[in-house]
Short mmCIF file of C-alpha atoms in Angstrom, two decimals:
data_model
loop_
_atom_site.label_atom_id
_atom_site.label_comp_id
_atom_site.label_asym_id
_atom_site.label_seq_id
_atom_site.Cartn_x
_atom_site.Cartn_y
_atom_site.Cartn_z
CA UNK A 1099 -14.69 15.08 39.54
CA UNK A 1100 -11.77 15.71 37.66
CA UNK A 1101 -11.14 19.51 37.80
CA UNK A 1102 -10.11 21.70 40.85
CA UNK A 1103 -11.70 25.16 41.96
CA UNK A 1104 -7.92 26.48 41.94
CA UNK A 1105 -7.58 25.62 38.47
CA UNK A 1106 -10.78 26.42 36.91
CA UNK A 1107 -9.84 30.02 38.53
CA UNK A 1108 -6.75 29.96 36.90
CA UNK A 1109 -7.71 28.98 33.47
CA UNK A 1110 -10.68 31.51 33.38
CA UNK A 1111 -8.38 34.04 34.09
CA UNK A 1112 -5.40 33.10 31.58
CA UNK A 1113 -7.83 32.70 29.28
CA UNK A 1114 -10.28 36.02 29.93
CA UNK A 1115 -13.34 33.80 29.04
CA UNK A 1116 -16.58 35.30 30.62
CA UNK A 1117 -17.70 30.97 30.44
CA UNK A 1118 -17.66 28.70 33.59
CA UNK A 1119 -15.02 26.19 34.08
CA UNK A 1120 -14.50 22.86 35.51
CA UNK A 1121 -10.73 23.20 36.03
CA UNK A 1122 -10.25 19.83 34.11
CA UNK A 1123 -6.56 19.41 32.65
CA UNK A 1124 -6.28 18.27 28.87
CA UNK A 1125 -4.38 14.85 29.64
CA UNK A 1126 -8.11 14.46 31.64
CA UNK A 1127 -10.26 15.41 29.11
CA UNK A 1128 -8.71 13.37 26.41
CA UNK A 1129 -8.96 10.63 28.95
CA UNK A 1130 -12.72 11.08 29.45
CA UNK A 1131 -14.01 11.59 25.50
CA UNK A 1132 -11.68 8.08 24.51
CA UNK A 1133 -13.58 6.34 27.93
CA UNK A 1134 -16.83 7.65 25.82
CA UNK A 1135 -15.54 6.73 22.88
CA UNK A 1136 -15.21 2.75 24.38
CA UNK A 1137 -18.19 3.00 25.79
CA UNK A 1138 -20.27 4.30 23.07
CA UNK A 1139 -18.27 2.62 19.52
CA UNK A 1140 -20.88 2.69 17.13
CA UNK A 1141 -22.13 6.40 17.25
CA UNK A 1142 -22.99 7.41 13.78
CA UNK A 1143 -21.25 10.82 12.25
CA UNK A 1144 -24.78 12.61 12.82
CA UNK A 1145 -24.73 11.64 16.02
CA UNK A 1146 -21.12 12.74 16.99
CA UNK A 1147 -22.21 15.96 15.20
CA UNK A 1148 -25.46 16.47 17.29
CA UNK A 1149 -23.50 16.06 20.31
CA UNK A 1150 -21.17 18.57 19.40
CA UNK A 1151 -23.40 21.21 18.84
CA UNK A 1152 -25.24 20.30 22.19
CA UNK A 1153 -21.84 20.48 24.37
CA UNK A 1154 -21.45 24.03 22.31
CA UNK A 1155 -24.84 25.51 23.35
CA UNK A 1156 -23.67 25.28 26.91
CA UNK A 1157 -21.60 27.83 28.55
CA UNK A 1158 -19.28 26.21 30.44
CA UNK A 1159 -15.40 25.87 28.56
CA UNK A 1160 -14.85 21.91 29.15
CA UNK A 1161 -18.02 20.91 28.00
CA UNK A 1162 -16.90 22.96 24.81
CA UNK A 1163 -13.49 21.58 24.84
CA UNK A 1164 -15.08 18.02 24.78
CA UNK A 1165 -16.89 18.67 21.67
CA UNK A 1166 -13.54 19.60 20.02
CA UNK A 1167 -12.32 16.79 21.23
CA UNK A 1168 -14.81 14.86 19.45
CA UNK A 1169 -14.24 16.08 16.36
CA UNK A 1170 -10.67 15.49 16.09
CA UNK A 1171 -11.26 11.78 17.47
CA UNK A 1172 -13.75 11.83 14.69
CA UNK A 1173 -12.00 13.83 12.69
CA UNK A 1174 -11.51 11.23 9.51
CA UNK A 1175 -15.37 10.83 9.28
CA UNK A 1176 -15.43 14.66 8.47
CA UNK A 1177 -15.33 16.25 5.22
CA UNK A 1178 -16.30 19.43 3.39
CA UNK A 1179 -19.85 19.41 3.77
CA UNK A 1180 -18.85 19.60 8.04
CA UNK A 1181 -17.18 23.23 7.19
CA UNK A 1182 -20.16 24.87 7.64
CA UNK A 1183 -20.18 23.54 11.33
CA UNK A 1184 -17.06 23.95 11.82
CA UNK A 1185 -17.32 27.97 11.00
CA UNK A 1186 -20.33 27.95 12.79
CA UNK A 1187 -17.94 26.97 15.91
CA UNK A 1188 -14.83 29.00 14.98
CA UNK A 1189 -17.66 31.94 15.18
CA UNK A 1190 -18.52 31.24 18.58
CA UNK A 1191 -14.69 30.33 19.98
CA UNK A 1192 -13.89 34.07 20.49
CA UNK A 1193 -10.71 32.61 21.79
CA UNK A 1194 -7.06 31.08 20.35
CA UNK A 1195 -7.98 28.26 22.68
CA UNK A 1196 -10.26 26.84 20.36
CA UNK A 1197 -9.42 28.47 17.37
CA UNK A 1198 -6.50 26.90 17.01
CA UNK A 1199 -6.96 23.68 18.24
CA UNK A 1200 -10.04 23.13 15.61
CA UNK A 1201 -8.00 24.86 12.86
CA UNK A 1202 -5.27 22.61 13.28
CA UNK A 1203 -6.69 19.65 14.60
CA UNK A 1204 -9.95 19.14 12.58
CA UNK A 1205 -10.20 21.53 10.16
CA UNK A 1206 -6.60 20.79 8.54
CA UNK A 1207 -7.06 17.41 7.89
CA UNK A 1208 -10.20 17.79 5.68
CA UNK A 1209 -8.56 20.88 3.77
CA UNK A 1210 -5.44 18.33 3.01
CA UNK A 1211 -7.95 15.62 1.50
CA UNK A 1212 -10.25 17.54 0.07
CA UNK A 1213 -8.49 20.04 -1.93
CA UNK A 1214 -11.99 21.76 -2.81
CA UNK A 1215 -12.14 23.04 0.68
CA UNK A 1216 -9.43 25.41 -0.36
CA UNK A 1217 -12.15 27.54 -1.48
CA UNK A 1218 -13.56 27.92 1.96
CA UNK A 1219 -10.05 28.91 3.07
CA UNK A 1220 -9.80 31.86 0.31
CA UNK A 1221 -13.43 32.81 1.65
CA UNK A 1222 -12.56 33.23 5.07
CA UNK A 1223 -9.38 35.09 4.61
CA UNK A 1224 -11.41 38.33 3.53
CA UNK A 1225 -13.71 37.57 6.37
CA UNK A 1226 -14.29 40.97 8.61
CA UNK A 1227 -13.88 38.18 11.80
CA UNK A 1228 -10.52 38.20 12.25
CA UNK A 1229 -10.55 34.98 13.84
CA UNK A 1230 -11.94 33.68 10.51
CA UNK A 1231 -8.74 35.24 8.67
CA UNK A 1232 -6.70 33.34 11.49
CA UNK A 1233 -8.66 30.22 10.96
CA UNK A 1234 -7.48 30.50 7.07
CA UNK A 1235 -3.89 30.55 7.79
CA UNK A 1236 -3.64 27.99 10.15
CA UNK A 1237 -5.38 25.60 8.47
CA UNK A 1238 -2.80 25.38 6.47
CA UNK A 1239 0.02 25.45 9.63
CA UNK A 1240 -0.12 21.03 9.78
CA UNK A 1241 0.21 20.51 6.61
CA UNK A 1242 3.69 23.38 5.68
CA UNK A 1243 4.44 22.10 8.99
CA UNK A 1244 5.57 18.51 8.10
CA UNK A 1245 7.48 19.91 4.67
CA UNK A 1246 4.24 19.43 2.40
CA UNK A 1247 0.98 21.58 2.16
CA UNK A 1248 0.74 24.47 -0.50
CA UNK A 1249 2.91 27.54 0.48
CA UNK A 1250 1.71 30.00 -2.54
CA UNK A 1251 -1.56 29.13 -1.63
CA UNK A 1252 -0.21 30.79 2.04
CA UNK A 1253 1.08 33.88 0.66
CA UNK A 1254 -2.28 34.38 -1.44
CA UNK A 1255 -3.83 34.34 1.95
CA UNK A 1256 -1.47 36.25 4.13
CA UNK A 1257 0.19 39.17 2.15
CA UNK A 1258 -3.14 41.03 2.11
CA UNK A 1259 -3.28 40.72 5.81
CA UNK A 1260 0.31 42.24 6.19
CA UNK A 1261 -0.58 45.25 7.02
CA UNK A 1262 -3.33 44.52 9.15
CA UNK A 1263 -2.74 45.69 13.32
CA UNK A 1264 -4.62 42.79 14.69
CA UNK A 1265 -1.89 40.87 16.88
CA UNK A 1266 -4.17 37.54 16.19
CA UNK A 1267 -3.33 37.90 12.87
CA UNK A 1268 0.52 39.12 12.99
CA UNK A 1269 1.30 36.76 15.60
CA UNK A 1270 -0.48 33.95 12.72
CA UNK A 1271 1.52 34.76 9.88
CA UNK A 1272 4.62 34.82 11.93
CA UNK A 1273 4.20 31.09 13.60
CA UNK A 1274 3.62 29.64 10.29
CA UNK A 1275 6.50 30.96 8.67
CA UNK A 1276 8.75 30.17 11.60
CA UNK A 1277 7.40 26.90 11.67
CA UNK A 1278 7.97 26.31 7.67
CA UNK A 1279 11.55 28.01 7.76
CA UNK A 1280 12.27 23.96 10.11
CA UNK A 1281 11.96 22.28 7.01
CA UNK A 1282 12.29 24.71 4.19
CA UNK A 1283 13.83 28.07 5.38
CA UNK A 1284 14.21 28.90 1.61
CA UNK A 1285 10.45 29.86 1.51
CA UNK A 1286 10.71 31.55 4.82
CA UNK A 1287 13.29 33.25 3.50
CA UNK A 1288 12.28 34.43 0.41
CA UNK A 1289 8.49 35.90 1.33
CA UNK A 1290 10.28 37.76 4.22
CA UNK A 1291 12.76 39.29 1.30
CA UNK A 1292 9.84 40.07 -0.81
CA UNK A 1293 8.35 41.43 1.93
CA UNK A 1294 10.44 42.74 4.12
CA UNK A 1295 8.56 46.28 4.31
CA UNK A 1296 5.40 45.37 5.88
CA UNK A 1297 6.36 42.85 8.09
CA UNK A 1298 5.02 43.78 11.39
CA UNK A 1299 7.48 43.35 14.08
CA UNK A 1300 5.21 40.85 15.90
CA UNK A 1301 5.62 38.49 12.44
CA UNK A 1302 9.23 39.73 11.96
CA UNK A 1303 10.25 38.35 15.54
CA UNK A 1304 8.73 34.95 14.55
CA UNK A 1305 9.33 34.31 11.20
CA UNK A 1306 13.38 35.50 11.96
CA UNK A 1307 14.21 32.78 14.37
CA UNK A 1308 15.72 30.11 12.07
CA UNK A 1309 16.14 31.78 8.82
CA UNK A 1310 19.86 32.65 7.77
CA UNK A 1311 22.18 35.45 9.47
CA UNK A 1312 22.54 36.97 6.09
CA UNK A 1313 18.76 36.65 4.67
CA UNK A 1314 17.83 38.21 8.39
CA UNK A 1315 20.71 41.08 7.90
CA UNK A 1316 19.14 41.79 4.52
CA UNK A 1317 15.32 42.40 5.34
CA UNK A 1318 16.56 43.76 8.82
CA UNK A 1319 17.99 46.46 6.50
CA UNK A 1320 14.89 47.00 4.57
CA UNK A 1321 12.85 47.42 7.39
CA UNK A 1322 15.10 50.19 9.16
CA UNK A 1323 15.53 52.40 6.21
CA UNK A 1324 11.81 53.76 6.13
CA UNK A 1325 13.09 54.93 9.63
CA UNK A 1326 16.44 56.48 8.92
CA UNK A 1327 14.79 57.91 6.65
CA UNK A 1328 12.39 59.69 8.76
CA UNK A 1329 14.71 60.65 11.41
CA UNK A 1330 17.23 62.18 8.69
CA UNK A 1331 14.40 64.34 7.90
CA UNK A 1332 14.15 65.83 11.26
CA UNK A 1333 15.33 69.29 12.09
#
């Protein structure tokens, strides 16, 4: 067996998942879905894809993880018709856990080369889940990641959202413009100028980590004037 009581009790509890655990580390899991994957070479795509939905019926957070795991080793068989799946499973995650791992990790890679999916994207970022609006935003994280990927098509999604209280979603917009601001800190820059106002301080403190003293000065400034403001008005 490859997990431990001690740290199946530990991840159920840094997680809050009401599912059972194993305890099984990632390096181990990986290990065990490529020993399947030598073992069992010539599964077909529909056959990957019943298997996923069989390990996600269960209730137990491994046997979930594995079918994640599946997809991204299977991930370049995928394409837009699999979104509906996919949704299907970012429905029943209820978790970052596996949110982001299948946003970034299998859902990114068919968005990137199937520029059609974008649609789906645009879809989910109205969704009332917020873990759908999540899963539209980081979709896009790999790609803006590496320098590339569309960053209007980023802003479409996320200024809407900028005023929304959900730390899922703050906490979202933030990481990918921190993590865009590595390559190209002009963009960062400049969508945290135009919208300096409504930037939440969860997405402030990420998206200000590695943009410029002076561009960070200047929408610093913006954001504390709404509260001088207030407090000059006191009696």
């Amino acid at each position: 067996m490859a997990g431990t009581s001690a740290r199946a009790r530990g991840s159920k509890a840094y997680l809050k998942s009401d599912l059972d655990f194993y305890g099984v580390t990632s390096p181990d899991l990986y290990r065990i879905v490529r020993e399947f994957g030598r073992r069992y070479p010539g599964l077909r795509r529909t056959q990957i894809l019943a298997l996923v939905r069989a390990l996600w019926t269960t209730k137990n957070h491994e046997m979930r993880s594995t079918g994640i795991a599946l997809l991204e080793q299977h991930q370049r068989a995928l394409g837009g018709a699999d979104l509906p799946l996919l949704e299907t499973l970012l429905r029943a995650s209820r978790s970052w856990a596996y949110v982001d791992w299948l946003c970034t990790r299998v859902v990114a890679p068919i968005v990137e080369r199937e520029p059609a999916a974008k649609r789906v994207l645009a879809r989910w970022a109205r969704d009332q889940d917020f873990w759908i609006r999540r899963s539209a935003l980081l979709s896009l994280l790999p790609a803006l990641r590496r320098g590339e990927g569309e960053f209007a098509l980023f802003e479409r999604l996320a200024v809407p959202m900028l005023g929304e209280t959900e730390f899922f979603i703050r906490k979202a917009i933030g990481w990918v413009l921190r993590d865009v601001s590595h390559r190209r800190p002009e963009l960062t820059a400049a969508f945290v100028r135009r919208h300096a106002a409504r930037l939440s301080t969860v997405t402030w403190r990420e998206a200000s980590k590695y943009i410029a003293p002076a561009d960070r000065a200047a929408v610093d400034g913006v954001r504390k004037a709404p509260r001088r403001a207030a407090l000059s008005r006191l009696p």
